[in-house]
Tab-separated table of C-alpha atoms in Angstrom:
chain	number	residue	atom	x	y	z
B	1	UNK	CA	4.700	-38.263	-32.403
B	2	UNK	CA	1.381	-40.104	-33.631
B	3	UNK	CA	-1.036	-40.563	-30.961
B	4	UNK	CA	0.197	-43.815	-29.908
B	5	UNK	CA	3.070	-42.613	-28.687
B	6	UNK	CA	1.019	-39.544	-26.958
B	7	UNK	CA	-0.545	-42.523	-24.883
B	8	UNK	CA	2.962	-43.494	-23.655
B	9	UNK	CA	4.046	-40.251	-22.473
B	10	UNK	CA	2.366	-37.163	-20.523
B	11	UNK	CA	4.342	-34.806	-23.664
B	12	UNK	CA	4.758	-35.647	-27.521
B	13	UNK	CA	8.671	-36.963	-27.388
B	14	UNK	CA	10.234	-37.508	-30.244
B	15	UNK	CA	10.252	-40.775	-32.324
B	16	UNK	CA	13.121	-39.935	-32.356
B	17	UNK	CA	34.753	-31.740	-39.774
B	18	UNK	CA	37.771	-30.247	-41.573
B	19	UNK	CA	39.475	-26.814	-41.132
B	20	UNK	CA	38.122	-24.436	-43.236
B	21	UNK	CA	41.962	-22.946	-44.077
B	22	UNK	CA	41.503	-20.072	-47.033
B	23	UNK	CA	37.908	-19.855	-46.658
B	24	UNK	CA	36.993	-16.246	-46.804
B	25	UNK	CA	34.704	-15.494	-43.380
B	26	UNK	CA	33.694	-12.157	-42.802
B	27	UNK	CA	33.173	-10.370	-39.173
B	28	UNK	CA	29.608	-11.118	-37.385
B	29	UNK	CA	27.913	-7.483	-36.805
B	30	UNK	CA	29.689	-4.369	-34.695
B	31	UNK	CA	28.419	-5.185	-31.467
B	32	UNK	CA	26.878	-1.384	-29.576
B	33	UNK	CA	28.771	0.707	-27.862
B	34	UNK	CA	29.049	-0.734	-24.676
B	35	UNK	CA	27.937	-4.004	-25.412
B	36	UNK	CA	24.624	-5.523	-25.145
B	37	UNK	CA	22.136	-8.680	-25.222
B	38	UNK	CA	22.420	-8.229	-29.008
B	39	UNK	CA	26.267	-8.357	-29.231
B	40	UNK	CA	27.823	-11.200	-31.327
B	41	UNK	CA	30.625	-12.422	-29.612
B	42	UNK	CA	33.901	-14.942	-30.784
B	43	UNK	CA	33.683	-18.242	-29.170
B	44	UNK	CA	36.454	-21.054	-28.838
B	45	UNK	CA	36.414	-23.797	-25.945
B	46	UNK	CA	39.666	-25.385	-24.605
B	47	UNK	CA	39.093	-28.340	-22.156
B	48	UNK	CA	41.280	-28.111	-19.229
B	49	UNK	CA	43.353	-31.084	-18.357
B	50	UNK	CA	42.288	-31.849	-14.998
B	51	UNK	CA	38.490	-32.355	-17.071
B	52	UNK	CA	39.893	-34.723	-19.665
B	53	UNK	CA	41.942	-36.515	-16.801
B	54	UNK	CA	39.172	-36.883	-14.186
B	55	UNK	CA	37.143	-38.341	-17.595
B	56	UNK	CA	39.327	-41.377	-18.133
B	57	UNK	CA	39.559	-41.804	-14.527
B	58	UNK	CA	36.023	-42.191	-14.300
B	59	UNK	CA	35.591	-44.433	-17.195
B	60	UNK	CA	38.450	-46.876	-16.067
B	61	UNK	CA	36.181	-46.916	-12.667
B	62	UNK	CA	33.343	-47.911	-14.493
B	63	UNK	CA	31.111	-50.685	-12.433
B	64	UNK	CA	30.340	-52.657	-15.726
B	65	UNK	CA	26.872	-54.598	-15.393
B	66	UNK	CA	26.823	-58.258	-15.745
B	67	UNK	CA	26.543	-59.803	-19.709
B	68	UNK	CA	23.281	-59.493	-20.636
B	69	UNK	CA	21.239	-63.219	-21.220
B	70	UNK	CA	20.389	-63.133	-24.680
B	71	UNK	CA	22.895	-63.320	-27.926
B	72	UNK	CA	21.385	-60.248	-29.579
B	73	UNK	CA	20.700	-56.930	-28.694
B	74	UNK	CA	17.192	-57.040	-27.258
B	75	UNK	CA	17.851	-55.950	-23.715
B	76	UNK	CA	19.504	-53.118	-25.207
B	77	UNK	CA	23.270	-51.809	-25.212
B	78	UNK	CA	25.676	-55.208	-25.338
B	79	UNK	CA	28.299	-55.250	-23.250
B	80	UNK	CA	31.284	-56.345	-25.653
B	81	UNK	CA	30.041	-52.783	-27.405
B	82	UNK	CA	30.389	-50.960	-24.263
B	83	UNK	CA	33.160	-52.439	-23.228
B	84	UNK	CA	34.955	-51.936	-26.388
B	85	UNK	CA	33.619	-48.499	-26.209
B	86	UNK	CA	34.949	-47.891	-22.837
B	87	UNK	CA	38.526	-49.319	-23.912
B	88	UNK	CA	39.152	-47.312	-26.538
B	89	UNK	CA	37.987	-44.272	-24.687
B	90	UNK	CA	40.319	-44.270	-22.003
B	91	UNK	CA	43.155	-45.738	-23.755
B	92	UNK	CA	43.470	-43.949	-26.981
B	93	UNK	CA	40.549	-41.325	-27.771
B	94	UNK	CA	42.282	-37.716	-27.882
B	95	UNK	CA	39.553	-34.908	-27.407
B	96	UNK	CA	42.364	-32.534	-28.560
B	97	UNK	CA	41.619	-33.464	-32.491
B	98	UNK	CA	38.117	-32.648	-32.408
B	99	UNK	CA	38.767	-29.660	-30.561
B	100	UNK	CA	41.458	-28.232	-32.704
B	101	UNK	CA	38.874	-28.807	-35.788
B	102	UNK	CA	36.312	-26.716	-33.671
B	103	UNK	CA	38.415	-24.058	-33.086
B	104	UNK	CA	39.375	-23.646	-36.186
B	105	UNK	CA	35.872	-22.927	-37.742
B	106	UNK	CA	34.646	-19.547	-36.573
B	107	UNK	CA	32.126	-19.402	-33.762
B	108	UNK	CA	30.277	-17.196	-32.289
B	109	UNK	CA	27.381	-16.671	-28.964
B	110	UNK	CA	24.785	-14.203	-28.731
B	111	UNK	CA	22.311	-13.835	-26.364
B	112	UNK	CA	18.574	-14.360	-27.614
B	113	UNK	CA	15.336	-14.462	-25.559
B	114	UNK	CA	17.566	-14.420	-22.120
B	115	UNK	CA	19.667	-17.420	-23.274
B	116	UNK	CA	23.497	-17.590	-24.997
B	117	UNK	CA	23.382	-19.325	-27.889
B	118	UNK	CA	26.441	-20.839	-29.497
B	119	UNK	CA	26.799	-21.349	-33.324
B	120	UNK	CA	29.013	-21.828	-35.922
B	121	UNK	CA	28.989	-19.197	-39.056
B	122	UNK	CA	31.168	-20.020	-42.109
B	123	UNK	CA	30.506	-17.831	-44.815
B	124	UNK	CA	31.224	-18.700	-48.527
B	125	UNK	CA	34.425	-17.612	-50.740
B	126	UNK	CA	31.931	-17.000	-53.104
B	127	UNK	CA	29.185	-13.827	-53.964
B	128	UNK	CA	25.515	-15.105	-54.079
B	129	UNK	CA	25.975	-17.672	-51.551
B	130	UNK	CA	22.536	-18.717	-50.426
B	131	UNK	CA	22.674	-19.012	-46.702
B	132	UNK	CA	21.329	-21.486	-44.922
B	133	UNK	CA	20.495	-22.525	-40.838
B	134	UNK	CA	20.996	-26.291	-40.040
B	135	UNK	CA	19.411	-27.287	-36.679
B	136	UNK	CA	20.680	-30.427	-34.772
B	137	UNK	CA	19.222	-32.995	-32.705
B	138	UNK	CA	19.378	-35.254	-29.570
B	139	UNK	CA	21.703	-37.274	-29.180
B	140	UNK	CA	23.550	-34.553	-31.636
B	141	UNK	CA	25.380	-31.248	-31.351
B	142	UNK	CA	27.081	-29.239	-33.767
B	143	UNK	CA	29.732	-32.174	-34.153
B	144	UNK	CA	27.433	-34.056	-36.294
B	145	UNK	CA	27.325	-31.041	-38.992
B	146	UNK	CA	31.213	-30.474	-39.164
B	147	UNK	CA	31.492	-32.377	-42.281
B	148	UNK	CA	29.548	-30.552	-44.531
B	149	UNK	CA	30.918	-27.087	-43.476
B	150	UNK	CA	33.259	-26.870	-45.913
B	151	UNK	CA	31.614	-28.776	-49.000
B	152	UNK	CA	28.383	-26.338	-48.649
B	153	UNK	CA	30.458	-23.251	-48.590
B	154	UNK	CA	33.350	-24.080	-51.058
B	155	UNK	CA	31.615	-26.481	-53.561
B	156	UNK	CA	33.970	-25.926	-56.123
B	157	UNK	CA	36.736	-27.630	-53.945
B	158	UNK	CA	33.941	-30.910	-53.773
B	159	UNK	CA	33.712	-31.057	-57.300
B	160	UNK	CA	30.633	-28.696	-57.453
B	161	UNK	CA	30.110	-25.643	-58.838
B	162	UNK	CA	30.633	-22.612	-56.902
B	163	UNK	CA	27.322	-20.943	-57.867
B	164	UNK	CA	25.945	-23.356	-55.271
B	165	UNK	CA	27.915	-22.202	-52.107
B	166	UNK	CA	25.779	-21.740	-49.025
B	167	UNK	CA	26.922	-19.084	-46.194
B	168	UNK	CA	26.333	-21.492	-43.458
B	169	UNK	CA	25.152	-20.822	-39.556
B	170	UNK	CA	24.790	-24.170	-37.507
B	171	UNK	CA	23.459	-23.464	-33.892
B	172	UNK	CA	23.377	-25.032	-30.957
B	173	UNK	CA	20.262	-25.636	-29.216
B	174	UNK	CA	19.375	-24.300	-25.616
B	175	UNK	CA	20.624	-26.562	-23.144
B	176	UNK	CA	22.931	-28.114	-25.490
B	177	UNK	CA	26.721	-28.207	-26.298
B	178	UNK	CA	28.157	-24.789	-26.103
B	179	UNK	CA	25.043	-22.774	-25.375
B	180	UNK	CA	23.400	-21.578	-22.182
B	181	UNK	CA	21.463	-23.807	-20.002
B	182	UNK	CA	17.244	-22.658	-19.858
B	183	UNK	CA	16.832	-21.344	-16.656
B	184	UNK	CA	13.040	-21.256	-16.712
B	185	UNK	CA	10.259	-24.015	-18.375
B	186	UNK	CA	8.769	-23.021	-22.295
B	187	UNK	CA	11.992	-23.502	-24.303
B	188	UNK	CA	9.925	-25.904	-26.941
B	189	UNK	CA	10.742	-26.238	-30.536
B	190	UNK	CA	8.395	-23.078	-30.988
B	191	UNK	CA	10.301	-20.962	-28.521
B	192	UNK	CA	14.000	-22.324	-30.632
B	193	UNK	CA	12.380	-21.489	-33.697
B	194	UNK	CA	11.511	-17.978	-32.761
B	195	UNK	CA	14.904	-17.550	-31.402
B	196	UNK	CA	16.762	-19.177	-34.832
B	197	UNK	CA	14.444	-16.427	-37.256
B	198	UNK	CA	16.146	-13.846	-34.404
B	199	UNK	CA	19.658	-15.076	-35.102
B	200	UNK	CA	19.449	-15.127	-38.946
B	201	UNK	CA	18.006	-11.485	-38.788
B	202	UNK	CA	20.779	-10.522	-36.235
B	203	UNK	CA	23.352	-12.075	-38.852
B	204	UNK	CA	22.005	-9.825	-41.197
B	205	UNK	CA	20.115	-11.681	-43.946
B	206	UNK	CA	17.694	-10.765	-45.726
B	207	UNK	CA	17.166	-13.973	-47.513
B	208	UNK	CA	17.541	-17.779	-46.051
B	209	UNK	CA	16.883	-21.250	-46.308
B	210	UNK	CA	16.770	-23.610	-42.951
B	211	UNK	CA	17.294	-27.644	-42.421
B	212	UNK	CA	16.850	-29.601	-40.161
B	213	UNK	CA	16.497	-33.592	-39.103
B	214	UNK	CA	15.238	-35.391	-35.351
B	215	UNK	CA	14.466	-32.420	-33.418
B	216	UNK	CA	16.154	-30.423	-36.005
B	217	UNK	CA	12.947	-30.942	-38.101
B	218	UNK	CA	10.591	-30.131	-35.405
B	219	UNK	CA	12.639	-26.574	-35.568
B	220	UNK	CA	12.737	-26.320	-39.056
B	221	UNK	CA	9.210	-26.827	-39.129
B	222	UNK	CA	7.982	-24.368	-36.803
B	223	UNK	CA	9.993	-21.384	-38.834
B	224	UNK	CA	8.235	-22.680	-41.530
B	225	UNK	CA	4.827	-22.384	-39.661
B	226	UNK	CA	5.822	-18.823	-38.342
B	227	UNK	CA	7.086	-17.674	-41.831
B	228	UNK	CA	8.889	-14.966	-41.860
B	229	UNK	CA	9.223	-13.331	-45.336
B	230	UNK	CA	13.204	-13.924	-45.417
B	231	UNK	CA	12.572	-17.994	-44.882
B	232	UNK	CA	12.706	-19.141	-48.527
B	233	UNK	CA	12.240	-23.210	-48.204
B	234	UNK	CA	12.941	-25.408	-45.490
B	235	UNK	CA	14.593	-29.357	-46.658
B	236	UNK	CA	13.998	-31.902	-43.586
B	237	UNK	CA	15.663	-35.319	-43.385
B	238	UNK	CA	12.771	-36.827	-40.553
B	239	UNK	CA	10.014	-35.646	-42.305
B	240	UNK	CA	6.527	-35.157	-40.399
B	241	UNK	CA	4.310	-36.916	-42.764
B	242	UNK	CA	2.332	-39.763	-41.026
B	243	UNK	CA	-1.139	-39.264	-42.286
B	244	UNK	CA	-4.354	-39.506	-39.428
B	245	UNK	CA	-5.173	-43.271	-40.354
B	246	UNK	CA	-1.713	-43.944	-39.926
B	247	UNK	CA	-1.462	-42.810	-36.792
B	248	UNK	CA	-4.376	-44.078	-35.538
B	249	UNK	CA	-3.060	-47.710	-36.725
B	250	UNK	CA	-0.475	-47.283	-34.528
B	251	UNK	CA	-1.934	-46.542	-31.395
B	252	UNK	CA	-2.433	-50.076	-28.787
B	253	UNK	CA	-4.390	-52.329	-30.298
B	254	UNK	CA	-4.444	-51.086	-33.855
B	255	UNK	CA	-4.137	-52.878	-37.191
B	256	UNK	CA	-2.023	-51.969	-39.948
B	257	UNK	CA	-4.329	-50.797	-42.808
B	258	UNK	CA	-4.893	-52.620	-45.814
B	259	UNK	CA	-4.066	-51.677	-49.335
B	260	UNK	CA	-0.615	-49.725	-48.461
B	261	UNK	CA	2.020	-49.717	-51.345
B	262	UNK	CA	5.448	-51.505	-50.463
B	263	UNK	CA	6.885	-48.380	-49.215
B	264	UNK	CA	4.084	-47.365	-47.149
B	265	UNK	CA	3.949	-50.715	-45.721
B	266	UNK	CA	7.819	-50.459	-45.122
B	267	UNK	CA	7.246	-47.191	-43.055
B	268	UNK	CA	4.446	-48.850	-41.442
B	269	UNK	CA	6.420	-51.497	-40.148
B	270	UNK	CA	9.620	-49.491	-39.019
B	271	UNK	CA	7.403	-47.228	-37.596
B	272	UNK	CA	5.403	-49.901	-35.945
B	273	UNK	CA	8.433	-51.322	-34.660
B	274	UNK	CA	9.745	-47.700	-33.029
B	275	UNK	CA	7.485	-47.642	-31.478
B	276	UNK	CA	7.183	-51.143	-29.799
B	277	UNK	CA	10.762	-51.230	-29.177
B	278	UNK	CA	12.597	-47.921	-29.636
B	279	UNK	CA	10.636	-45.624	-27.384
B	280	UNK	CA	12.326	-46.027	-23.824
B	281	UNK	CA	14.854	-43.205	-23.930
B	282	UNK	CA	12.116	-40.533	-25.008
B	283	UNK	CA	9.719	-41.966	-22.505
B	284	UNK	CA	11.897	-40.938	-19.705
B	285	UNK	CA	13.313	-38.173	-20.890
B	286	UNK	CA	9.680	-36.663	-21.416
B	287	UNK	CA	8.641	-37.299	-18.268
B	288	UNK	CA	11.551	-37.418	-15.263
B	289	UNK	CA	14.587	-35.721	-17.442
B	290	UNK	CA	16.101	-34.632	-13.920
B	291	UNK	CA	15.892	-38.283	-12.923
B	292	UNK	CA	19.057	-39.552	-15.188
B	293	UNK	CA	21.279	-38.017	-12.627
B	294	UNK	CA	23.543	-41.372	-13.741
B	295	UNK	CA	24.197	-40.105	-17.289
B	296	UNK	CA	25.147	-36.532	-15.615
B	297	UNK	CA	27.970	-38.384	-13.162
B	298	UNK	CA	28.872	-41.602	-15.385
B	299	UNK	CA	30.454	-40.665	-18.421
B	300	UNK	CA	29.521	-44.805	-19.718
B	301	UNK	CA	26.478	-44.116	-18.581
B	302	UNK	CA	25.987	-41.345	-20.519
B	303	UNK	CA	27.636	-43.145	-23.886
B	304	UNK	CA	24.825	-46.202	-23.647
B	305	UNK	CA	22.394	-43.893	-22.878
B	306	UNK	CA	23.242	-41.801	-26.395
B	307	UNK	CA	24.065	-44.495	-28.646
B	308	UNK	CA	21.344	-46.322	-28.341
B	309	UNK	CA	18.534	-43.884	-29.958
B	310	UNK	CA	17.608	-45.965	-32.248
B	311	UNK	CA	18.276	-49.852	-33.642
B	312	UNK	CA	19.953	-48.990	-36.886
B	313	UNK	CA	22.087	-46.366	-35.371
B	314	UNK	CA	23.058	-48.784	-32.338
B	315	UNK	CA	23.894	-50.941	-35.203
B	316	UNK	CA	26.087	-49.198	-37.495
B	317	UNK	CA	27.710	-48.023	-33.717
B	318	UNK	CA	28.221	-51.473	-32.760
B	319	UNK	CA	29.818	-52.446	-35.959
B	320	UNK	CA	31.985	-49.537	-35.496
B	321	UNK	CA	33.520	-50.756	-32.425
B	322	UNK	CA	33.679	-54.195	-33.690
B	323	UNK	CA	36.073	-52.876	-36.543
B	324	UNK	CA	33.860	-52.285	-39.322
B	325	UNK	CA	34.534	-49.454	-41.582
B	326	UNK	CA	30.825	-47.004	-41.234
B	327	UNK	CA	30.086	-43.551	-42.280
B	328	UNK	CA	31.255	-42.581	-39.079
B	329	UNK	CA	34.396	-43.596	-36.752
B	330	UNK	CA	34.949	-44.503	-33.644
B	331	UNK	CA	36.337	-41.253	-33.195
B	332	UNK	CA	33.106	-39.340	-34.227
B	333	UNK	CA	30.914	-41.252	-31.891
B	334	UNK	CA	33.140	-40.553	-28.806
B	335	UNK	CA	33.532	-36.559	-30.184
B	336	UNK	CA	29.908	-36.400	-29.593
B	337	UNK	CA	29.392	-37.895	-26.284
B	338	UNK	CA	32.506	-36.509	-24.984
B	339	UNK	CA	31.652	-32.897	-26.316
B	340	UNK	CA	28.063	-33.517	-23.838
B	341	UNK	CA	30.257	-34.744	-20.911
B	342	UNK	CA	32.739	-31.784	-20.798
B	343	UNK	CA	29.509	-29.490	-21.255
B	344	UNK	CA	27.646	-31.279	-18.474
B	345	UNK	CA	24.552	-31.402	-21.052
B	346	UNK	CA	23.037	-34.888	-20.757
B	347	UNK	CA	20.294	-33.793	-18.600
B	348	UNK	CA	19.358	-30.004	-20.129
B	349	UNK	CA	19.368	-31.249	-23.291
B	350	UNK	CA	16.789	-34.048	-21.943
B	351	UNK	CA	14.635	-31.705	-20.986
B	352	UNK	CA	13.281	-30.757	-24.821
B	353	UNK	CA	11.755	-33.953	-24.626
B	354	UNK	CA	9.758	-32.640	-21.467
B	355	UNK	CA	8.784	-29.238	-23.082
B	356	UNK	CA	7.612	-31.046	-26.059
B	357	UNK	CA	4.250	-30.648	-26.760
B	358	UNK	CA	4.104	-31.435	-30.417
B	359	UNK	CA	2.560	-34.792	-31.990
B	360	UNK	CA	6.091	-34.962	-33.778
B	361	UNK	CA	5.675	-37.354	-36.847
B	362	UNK	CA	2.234	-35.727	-37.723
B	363	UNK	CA	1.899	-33.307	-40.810
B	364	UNK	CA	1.637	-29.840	-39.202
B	365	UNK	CA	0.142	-28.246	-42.470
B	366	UNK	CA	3.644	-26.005	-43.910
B	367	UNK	CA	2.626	-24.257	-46.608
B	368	UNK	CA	6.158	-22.772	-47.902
B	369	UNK	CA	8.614	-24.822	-49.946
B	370	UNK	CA	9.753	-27.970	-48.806
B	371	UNK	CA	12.528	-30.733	-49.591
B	372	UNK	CA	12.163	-34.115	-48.671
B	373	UNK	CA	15.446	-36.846	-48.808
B	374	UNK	CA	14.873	-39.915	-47.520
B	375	UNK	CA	17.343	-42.224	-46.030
B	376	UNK	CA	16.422	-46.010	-45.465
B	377	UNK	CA	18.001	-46.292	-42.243
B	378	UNK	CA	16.005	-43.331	-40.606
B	379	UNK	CA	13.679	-44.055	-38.263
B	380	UNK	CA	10.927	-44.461	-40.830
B	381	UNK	CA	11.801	-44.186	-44.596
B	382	UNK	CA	8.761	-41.464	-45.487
B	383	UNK	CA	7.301	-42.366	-48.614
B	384	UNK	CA	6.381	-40.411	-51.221
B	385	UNK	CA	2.679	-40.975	-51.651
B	386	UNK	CA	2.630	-39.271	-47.597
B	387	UNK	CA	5.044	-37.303	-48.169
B	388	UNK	CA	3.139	-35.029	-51.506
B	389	UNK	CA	0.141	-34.613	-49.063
B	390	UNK	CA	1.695	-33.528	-46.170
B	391	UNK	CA	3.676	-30.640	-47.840
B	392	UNK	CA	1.459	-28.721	-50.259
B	393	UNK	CA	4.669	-27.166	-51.784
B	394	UNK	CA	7.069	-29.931	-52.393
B	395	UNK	CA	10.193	-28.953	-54.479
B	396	UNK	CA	12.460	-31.873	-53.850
B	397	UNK	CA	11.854	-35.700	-52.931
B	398	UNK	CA	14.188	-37.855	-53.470
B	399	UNK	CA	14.977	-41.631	-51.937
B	400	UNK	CA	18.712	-42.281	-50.946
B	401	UNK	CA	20.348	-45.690	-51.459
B	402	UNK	CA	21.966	-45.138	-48.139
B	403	UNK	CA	22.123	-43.046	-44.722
B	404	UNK	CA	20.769	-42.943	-41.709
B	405	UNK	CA	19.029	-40.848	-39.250
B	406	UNK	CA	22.105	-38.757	-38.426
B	407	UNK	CA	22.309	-38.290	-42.621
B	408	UNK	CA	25.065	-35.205	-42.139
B	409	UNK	CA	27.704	-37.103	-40.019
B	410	UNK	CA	27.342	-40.202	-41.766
B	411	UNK	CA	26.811	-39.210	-45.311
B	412	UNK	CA	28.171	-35.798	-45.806
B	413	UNK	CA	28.747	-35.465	-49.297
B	414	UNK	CA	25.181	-37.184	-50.466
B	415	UNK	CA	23.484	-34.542	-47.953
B	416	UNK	CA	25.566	-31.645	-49.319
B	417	UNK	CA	24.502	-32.912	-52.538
B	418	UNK	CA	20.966	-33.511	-51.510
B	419	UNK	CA	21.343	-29.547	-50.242
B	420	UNK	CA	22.728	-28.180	-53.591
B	421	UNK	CA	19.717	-29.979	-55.598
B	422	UNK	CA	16.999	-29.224	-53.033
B	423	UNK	CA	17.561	-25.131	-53.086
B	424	UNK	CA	18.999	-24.488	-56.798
B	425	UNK	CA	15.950	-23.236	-57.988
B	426	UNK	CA	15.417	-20.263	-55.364
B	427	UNK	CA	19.216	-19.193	-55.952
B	428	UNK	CA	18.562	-15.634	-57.827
């Protein structure tokens, strides 16, 4: 985060699926004889049914708050959303969908630095597949990257060309989803990063490209910084570009700079906004994470808490439950938060926020390839001017007419598209 937000918080927080069917997936590495921390081992999860029933009992027990006392959503989550939420949740929502689509794609744990870590690893039908590591965020999980598993890896079948198929591995970060819980404090987007450059080398490639948006960036970032020689180009959909006098305009008490273009003004303004307004979730999370024992033991609770990360997200969410046809469904929304209920990961995933110690939006000086796409709903809509300074080796920018800051779930084919474009040049 820029400084300003640094003031809030004791830690830098953060501003913020089909079946694959005929897809050809090869076997992860021969684990040793005997097994070991190294071995790559088959993964599927099966909810049991006294978990999914004991989840709609506790939502129809729900102690719903009183309406709030404005007509907009100021005081945060509305309660015809909720509600409507809630309804639909315990009425008709059937985890067993998103589960069978799950098990269907071929996943995997390994342990890495003392931790299991869960992932998905779909490798192409094609030869010459570039492959590439996507890295989630908060409130995300490997739910949100479903979509694009089988456009990246059969292109031809999305009306692409099949010379750009990507073998693709989408982890799950410590504490988060599938994977193991940290047991012990330092497990920072530095630490992940480390631990994502082990996984790729453990998968056996030689060659890679990683992306990566909300804390996925941060990630994506920091194996950029470490650079290993197999890392060919990152492409980030939060970009960290806020230049120093930005920042410093942000802080209390600061005044927006004169002389910004529209679109620096724009990010200016959404940023300024954030940051009056859209901070309260990452405050707390940065500093008490073990304190939101209600998001652990309320499974509506734990919904508000998630959907409202930020206002144009809420939005879109809202709209969703109001009957509006969005790039994502009722159903993907409630895949997502129910996938962190049955995992009992609202609070360990929380806890990134308190190892955080990086100012997240600043530039953090990568100096191999980058790809920038920008979606106007994100948090702040990077432009370009920032955006050409803060990466010294830019090989993509381009501005989106639509999208949000969870740009995979809700747009997948203009991100897989965004992907093909981004890395065609460092295909061999």
């Amino acid at each position: 985060m820029p400084n300003h937000a640094q003031s809030l918080t004791r830690r830098a927080v953060l501003a913020g699926g089909a079946v694959i069917g005929a897809l050809s997936v090869l076997p992860p590495p021969v684990a040793k004889a005997g097994g070991s921390d190294e071995e790559i081992r088959p993964f599927k999860f099966k909810a049991s049914k006294e978990q999914l029933d004991d989840l709609r009992r506790r939502i129809k027990a729900t102690r719903f708050p009183e309406r709030e006392v404005v007509d907009d959503n100021s005081q945060g989550v509305q309660s015809t959303t909720i509600q409507k939420l809630a309804k639909y949740w315990a009425e008709e929502y059937d985890w067993r969908n998103v589960e069978a689509r799950l098990n269907a794609l071929p996943q995997f744990t390994t342990k890495i630095d003392g931790v299991d870590i869960h992932f998905i690893h779909v490798k192409a039908a094609h030869q010459g597949a570039l492959p590439i590591i996507v890295t989630h965020g908060w409130p995300g999980s490997v739910i949100e990257q479903m979509k694009i598993v089988k456009p990246l890896t059969d292109p031809a079948a999305d009306g692409g060309s099949a010379s750009d198929a990507f073998d693709v591995v989408i982890p799950s970060m410590p504490g988060y989803g599938f994977s193991g819980k940290p047991t012990e404090k330092g497990w920072d987007p530095v630490r992940i990063a480390k631990a994502w450059i082990e996984l790729m080398k453990r998968l056996g490639y030689t060659k890679y490209v990683a992306q990566g948006g909300d804390w996925g960036d941060a990630v994506t970032e920091q194996m950029a910084l470490i650079a290993p020689p197999e890392l060919l180009a990152i492409h980030v959909s939060m970009p960290a570009t806020v230049p120093e006098n930005i920042a410093v305009a942000l802080r209390p008490g600061g005044k927006k700079p004169e002389g910004l273009s529209p679109d620096e003004s724009h990010a200016f303004d959404q940023l300024a906004d954030f940051y009056a307004h859209g901070l309260g979730y990452a405050i707390e999370m940065a500093n008490r994470p073990q304190t939101l024992v209600g998001i652990a033991d309320s499974p509506i609770g734990l919904a508000a808490w998630m959907i409202d990360h930020d206002i144009r997200s809420y939005e879109l969410i809202a709209r969703v439950f109001d009957g509006g046809i969005e790039g994502l469904s009722r159903d993907d929304i409630l895949d997502n938060v129910t996938l962190y209920w049955l995992t009992n990961t609202a609070v360990s995933s929380a806890r990134l926020y308190w190892e955080n110690k990086l100012a997240f939006f600043q530039p953090k000086n990568v100096k191999i390839p980058v790809a920038v796409s920008v979606f106007p709903d994100e948090i702040y809509a990077a432009p370009q001017s920032w955006t050409e300074k803060a990466y010294v080796k830019l090989i993509h920018f381009n501005k989106l007419p639509r999208g949000g800051h969870f740009a995979a779930w809700e747009q997948p084919k203009v991100f897989c598209d965004e992907m093909r474009t981004s890395f065609r040049s460092l295909r061999a």
